[in-house]
Amino acid sequence: CPIIPGFMPIQSYSSFQKMTTFCKTKVPSYIWNDINPIKNDDEAIKAYGVNLCVNMCKRLQEIGITYYHFYTLNLEKSVLSILKSLGVDETKAVRRALPWRASRSNNNGVIEAVRPINWANRTKSYIQRTETWDEYPNGRWGDGRSPAFGELSNYQFFKPLVSKEERLAMWGESPLTLDDVYEVFAKYVEGKIPILPWSESPLQAETIEISSYLANINRQGYLTINSQPAVNGEKSTHPVYGWGGIGGRVYQKAYVEFFISPTLLDILLQVVNSKSNLSLHAVNSSKDIIIANGRKGVSALTWGVFQNSEILQPTVFDHDVFL
């Protein structure tokens, strides 16, 4: 059986750093020296990853090796760029059919420029990725296990980061009261517990700004699983909020997704209905739907303004997909 060399293009600085740490991969020092100065520029990092793979493939071609295996992890755009640079016809690259209902913000269901932020009730819908999925802001969805979110600690490839005994030590043998459960969620957003069953990675850097608010509402029974703070015109190269290329400005609306009891939902509805600047979408396992101060449809949650480009809206809330 022949040995076929495999390539996994660098998609982002954080994902490359995390993947090589997990796999205990020895990385040549010149690669770190090359990417450290551009680690906050997503486009420059992707371009470097493409060029690195192209150069390695050409060196292998020179010694007669012409078969390669590319690990896309559903991020195919960089691989297509590599194939194009090597003179491979793009039509030879097989594209999988999308197995999910397209967002109403997308007209054809094949090539997408946006993607809904929430996925709690549609986990299996997000297995496949679209051509531009790896253009999205890194980590906006909060779960580092998915490669499309920029954190390549893919749950298909890695075992739990800690043992059963360590998990019990962090979360307790068994919660005896609701307050015990609330405290686990609160300690996670405070950084006192490193992981949760729903996220086997530390908090995103942007969450630190709102961690005290999140801890407070978790202790009141609003168990947060996804959130982002408001951002107004930060530079696209900002080390925490930045995404895309250089010279742009990025924006995002405040958003929080959480588990809640029916009793607390009734209380929350009274508050939301009294505030014109708040909206709420709620659904239970029976698909009973509640909408307060909101409307059905698509609302942009993250957008960016870049030179010589129309406004990009990579993260949205889509009511239809929420269901």
Coordinates of C-alpha atoms in Angstrom, one line a residue:
C1 CA 0.0 0.0 0.0
P2 CA 1.6 3.4 -1.0
I3 CA 2.2 6.1 1.5
I4 CA 0.4 9.3 0.4
P5 CA 1.6 12.6 2.0
G6 CA -1.1 14.6 3.7
F7 CA -1.5 18.4 4.0
M8 CA -3.6 20.4 6.3
P9 CA -3.4 24.1 5.3
I10 CA -3.1 26.7 8.1
Q11 CA -6.5 28.4 8.4
S12 CA -5.8 30.7 11.3
Y13 CA -3.1 31.3 13.9
S14 CA -5.1 30.2 16.8
S15 CA -6.4 27.0 15.1
F16 CA -2.8 26.1 14.0
Q17 CA -1.4 26.7 17.4
K18 CA -4.2 24.6 19.1
M19 CA -4.0 21.7 16.6
T20 CA -0.2 21.4 16.8
T21 CA -0.4 21.4 20.6
F22 CA -3.1 18.7 20.7
C23 CA -1.2 16.5 18.2
K24 CA 2.2 17.3 19.7
T25 CA 3.4 18.3 16.3
K26 CA 7.0 19.5 15.9
V27 CA 6.8 22.7 13.8
P28 CA 9.9 24.2 12.2
S29 CA 10.9 27.5 13.9
Y30 CA 10.8 29.4 10.6
I31 CA 7.1 28.8 10.3
W32 CA 6.4 30.4 13.7
N33 CA 8.8 33.2 12.8
D34 CA 6.9 33.8 9.6
I35 CA 3.3 33.8 11.0
N36 CA 3.8 35.6 14.4
P37 CA 4.0 39.0 12.8
I38 CA 0.7 38.4 10.9
K39 CA -1.2 36.3 13.5
N40 CA -4.0 38.9 13.7
D41 CA -4.6 39.1 9.9
D42 CA -6.8 36.2 8.9
E43 CA -6.3 36.7 5.2
A44 CA -2.6 36.9 5.5
I45 CA -2.5 33.7 7.6
K46 CA -4.6 31.8 5.0
A47 CA -2.4 33.0 2.1
Y48 CA 0.7 31.9 4.0
G49 CA -0.8 28.5 4.6
V50 CA -1.7 28.1 0.9
N51 CA 1.8 29.2 -0.3
L52 CA 3.4 26.8 2.2
C53 CA 1.5 23.8 1.0
V54 CA 2.1 24.8 -2.7
N55 CA 5.8 25.0 -2.1
M56 CA 5.9 21.6 -0.3
C57 CA 3.8 20.0 -3.1
K58 CA 6.2 21.4 -5.8
R59 CA 9.2 20.0 -3.9
L60 CA 7.6 16.6 -3.8
Q61 CA 6.8 16.8 -7.5
E62 CA 10.5 17.4 -8.2
I63 CA 11.3 14.0 -6.7
G64 CA 8.5 12.2 -8.4
I65 CA 5.7 12.2 -5.8
T66 CA 2.5 13.4 -7.5
Y67 CA -0.3 12.1 -5.2
Y68 CA -1.4 14.1 -2.2
H69 CA -4.2 13.9 0.4
F70 CA -5.6 17.3 1.7
Y71 CA -7.3 17.5 5.1
T72 CA -10.0 20.2 4.5
L73 CA -12.0 19.7 7.7
N74 CA -14.8 21.2 5.6
L75 CA -12.7 24.3 4.9
E76 CA -12.2 23.8 1.2
K77 CA -11.3 27.3 0.0
S78 CA -7.6 27.1 0.8
V79 CA -7.4 23.6 -0.7
L80 CA -9.0 24.9 -3.9
S81 CA -6.4 27.7 -4.0
I82 CA -3.6 25.2 -3.6
L83 CA -5.0 23.0 -6.4
K84 CA -5.3 26.0 -8.7
S85 CA -1.7 27.0 -8.0
L86 CA -0.6 23.5 -8.9
G87 CA -2.5 23.6 -12.1
V88 CA -5.3 21.2 -11.1
D89 CA -8.7 21.9 -12.7
E90 CA -11.1 23.1 -10.0
T91 CA -13.9 21.0 -11.5
K92 CA -12.0 17.9 -10.4
A93 CA -12.6 18.8 -6.8
V94 CA -15.7 17.0 -5.6
R95 CA -18.1 19.2 -3.6
R96 CA -20.5 17.4 -1.2
A97 CA -24.2 18.2 -1.4
L98 CA -25.4 20.3 1.6
P99 CA -27.6 18.0 3.8
W100 CA -29.5 20.8 5.5
R101 CA -32.2 23.4 4.9
A102 CA -30.6 26.6 3.7
S103 CA -31.1 29.8 5.6
R104 CA -33.6 32.2 4.2
S105 CA -30.8 34.7 3.8
N106 CA -29.3 32.4 1.2
N107 CA -31.1 32.0 -2.2
N108 CA -29.5 29.0 -3.7
G109 CA -28.3 26.8 -0.8
V110 CA -24.9 26.1 -2.3
I111 CA -22.7 29.2 -2.2
E112 CA -23.3 31.1 1.0
A113 CA -21.9 34.3 2.4
V114 CA -23.6 34.2 5.8
R115 CA -24.5 31.6 8.4
P116 CA -26.9 31.6 11.4
I117 CA -25.3 32.1 14.8
N118 CA -27.4 29.7 16.8
W119 CA -27.2 25.9 16.4
A120 CA -28.5 24.4 19.7
N121 CA -31.5 22.7 18.0
R122 CA -29.8 22.1 14.7
T123 CA -26.5 20.4 15.6
K124 CA -26.5 17.9 12.7
S125 CA -27.3 20.7 10.2
Y126 CA -23.8 22.1 10.6
I127 CA -21.7 19.1 9.6
Q128 CA -21.2 20.3 6.0
R129 CA -19.7 23.7 5.3
T130 CA -20.1 26.0 2.3
E131 CA -17.3 27.4 0.1
T132 CA -16.9 30.6 2.1
W133 CA -17.5 29.2 5.6
D134 CA -13.8 29.6 6.5
E135 CA -14.1 33.4 5.8
Y136 CA -16.2 33.8 8.9
P137 CA -15.0 35.5 12.1
N138 CA -13.1 33.0 14.2
G139 CA -14.9 31.7 17.2
R140 CA -18.1 33.7 16.9
W141 CA -20.2 30.6 17.7
G142 CA -18.4 30.0 21.0
D143 CA -17.8 26.3 20.6
G144 CA -14.1 25.6 19.8
R145 CA -14.6 22.0 18.8
S146 CA -15.8 22.9 15.3
P147 CA -13.1 23.6 12.7
A148 CA -15.3 26.1 10.8
F149 CA -15.2 28.4 13.9
G150 CA -11.5 28.8 13.7
E151 CA -10.7 26.5 16.7
L152 CA -9.6 23.2 15.1
S153 CA -10.0 21.0 18.2
N154 CA -12.4 18.8 16.2
Y155 CA -14.4 16.5 18.4
Q156 CA -14.2 13.8 15.6
F157 CA -10.5 13.6 16.1
F158 CA -9.8 14.1 19.8
K159 CA -10.7 12.4 23.1
P160 CA -11.9 14.4 26.1
L161 CA -9.2 16.7 27.3
V162 CA -9.5 15.5 30.9
S163 CA -10.3 12.2 32.6
K164 CA -13.7 11.3 34.1
E165 CA -12.2 11.8 37.6
E166 CA -10.9 15.3 36.7
R167 CA -14.3 16.2 35.3
L168 CA -16.1 15.1 38.4
A169 CA -13.6 17.1 40.5
M170 CA -14.5 20.3 38.4
W171 CA -18.2 19.9 38.3
G172 CA -19.0 17.8 41.4
E173 CA -20.1 14.3 41.9
S174 CA -23.8 15.2 41.3
P175 CA -25.8 18.4 41.6
L176 CA -28.2 18.3 44.6
T177 CA -29.9 21.6 43.9
L178 CA -30.6 23.9 41.1
D179 CA -28.1 26.4 42.6
D180 CA -25.4 23.7 42.3
V181 CA -26.0 23.6 38.5
Y182 CA -26.1 27.4 38.3
E183 CA -22.8 27.7 40.1
V184 CA -21.0 25.4 37.6
F185 CA -22.1 27.6 34.7
A186 CA -21.2 30.7 36.6
K187 CA -17.7 29.5 37.5
Y188 CA -17.1 28.6 33.8
V189 CA -17.7 32.1 32.6
E190 CA -15.6 33.4 35.4
G191 CA -12.7 31.2 34.3
K192 CA -12.7 29.2 37.5
I193 CA -13.7 26.0 35.6
P194 CA -11.7 25.4 32.4
I195 CA -14.3 23.4 30.4
L196 CA -18.0 22.4 30.3
P197 CA -19.7 19.4 28.6
W198 CA -20.9 21.9 26.0
S199 CA -17.5 23.5 25.3
E200 CA -14.2 21.7 25.8
S201 CA -12.1 24.8 25.4
P202 CA -11.5 28.0 27.4
L203 CA -13.7 31.0 27.0
Q204 CA -13.2 33.2 23.9
A205 CA -11.2 36.4 24.7
E206 CA -14.2 38.6 23.9
T207 CA -16.2 36.9 26.6
I208 CA -14.0 38.3 29.3
E209 CA -15.5 41.8 28.9
I210 CA -18.9 40.5 29.8
S211 CA -18.0 37.6 32.1
S212 CA -19.2 39.3 35.3
Y213 CA -22.6 40.0 33.7
L214 CA -22.8 36.4 32.4
A215 CA -21.9 35.0 35.9
N216 CA -24.6 37.1 37.5
I217 CA -27.4 35.9 35.2
N218 CA -26.2 32.3 35.4
R219 CA -26.5 32.3 39.1
Q220 CA -30.1 33.5 38.6
G221 CA -30.9 30.5 36.5
Y222 CA -30.2 31.8 32.9
L223 CA -27.7 29.2 31.8
T224 CA -25.7 30.7 29.0
I225 CA -24.3 28.6 26.1
N226 CA -23.5 31.3 23.5
S227 CA -22.9 35.0 23.7
Q228 CA -21.1 38.0 22.3
P229 CA -20.6 41.6 23.4
A230 CA -21.5 44.7 21.4
V231 CA -18.7 46.1 19.2
N232 CA -18.9 49.4 17.4
G233 CA -16.3 50.1 14.7
E234 CA -13.2 48.3 16.0
K235 CA -10.3 47.8 13.6
S236 CA -10.4 44.6 11.7
T237 CA -6.9 43.8 13.1
H238 CA -8.1 44.1 16.7
P239 CA -6.5 41.2 18.6
V240 CA -9.9 40.2 20.2
Y241 CA -12.7 41.4 18.0
G242 CA -10.9 41.7 14.6
W243 CA -11.5 39.4 11.6
G244 CA -11.0 39.6 7.9
G245 CA -8.2 41.6 6.2
I246 CA -6.5 44.8 7.3
G247 CA -7.9 48.2 6.9
G248 CA -11.5 47.3 7.8
R249 CA -13.9 48.1 10.6
V250 CA -16.0 45.5 12.4
Y251 CA -19.3 45.6 14.3
Q252 CA -21.5 43.3 16.3
K253 CA -24.7 43.3 18.3
A254 CA -24.9 42.0 21.8
Y255 CA -26.4 38.5 21.9
V256 CA -26.9 35.8 24.4
E257 CA -28.4 32.3 24.1
F258 CA -29.3 30.3 27.2
F259 CA -31.3 27.5 28.8
I260 CA -34.2 28.7 31.0
S261 CA -37.1 27.3 33.0
P262 CA -40.7 28.2 32.1
T263 CA -41.1 30.1 35.3
L264 CA -38.1 32.3 34.6
L265 CA -39.1 32.7 31.0
D266 CA -42.4 34.3 32.1
I267 CA -40.4 36.8 34.2
L268 CA -38.1 37.6 31.4
L269 CA -40.9 38.2 28.9
Q270 CA -42.3 40.9 31.2
V271 CA -38.9 42.7 31.1
V272 CA -38.3 42.2 27.3
N273 CA -41.8 43.4 26.4
S274 CA -41.1 46.6 28.4
K275 CA -37.9 47.4 26.4
S276 CA -38.1 48.4 22.8
N277 CA -34.4 47.7 22.2
L278 CA -34.6 44.1 23.2
S279 CA -35.9 41.1 21.3
L280 CA -36.4 37.5 22.4
H281 CA -36.9 34.2 20.6
A282 CA -37.7 31.1 22.7
V283 CA -38.5 27.5 21.8
N284 CA -39.0 24.3 23.8
S285 CA -38.5 20.7 22.9
S286 CA -42.1 20.6 21.7
K287 CA -41.3 23.5 19.3
D288 CA -43.7 25.8 21.1
I289 CA -42.5 29.3 19.9
I290 CA -42.5 32.6 21.7
I291 CA -41.4 35.9 20.1
A292 CA -41.2 39.1 22.1
N293 CA -40.4 42.5 20.6
G294 CA -38.9 40.8 17.6
R295 CA -39.9 39.6 14.2
K296 CA -39.4 36.5 12.0
G297 CA -36.6 36.8 9.5
V298 CA -32.9 37.4 9.4
S299 CA -31.0 39.9 11.5
A300 CA -27.3 40.7 11.2
L301 CA -25.3 40.1 14.4
T302 CA -21.8 40.7 13.0
W303 CA -20.8 42.8 10.0
G304 CA -17.7 44.4 8.6
V305 CA -16.8 47.3 6.3
F306 CA -13.6 46.8 4.1
Q307 CA -12.0 48.7 1.3
N308 CA -13.2 47.8 -2.2
S309 CA -15.8 45.5 -0.8
E310 CA -19.5 45.5 -0.1
I311 CA -20.5 45.3 3.6
L312 CA -20.0 41.7 4.9
Q313 CA -22.5 40.2 7.2
P314 CA -21.0 36.9 8.2
T315 CA -23.0 36.2 11.4
V316 CA -26.8 36.4 11.5
F317 CA -29.7 35.3 13.6
D318 CA -32.2 33.4 11.4
H319 CA -35.6 32.7 13.0
D320 CA -36.3 29.8 10.7
V321 CA -33.1 28.0 11.5
F322 CA -33.5 28.7 15.2
L323 CA -36.5 26.4 15.1

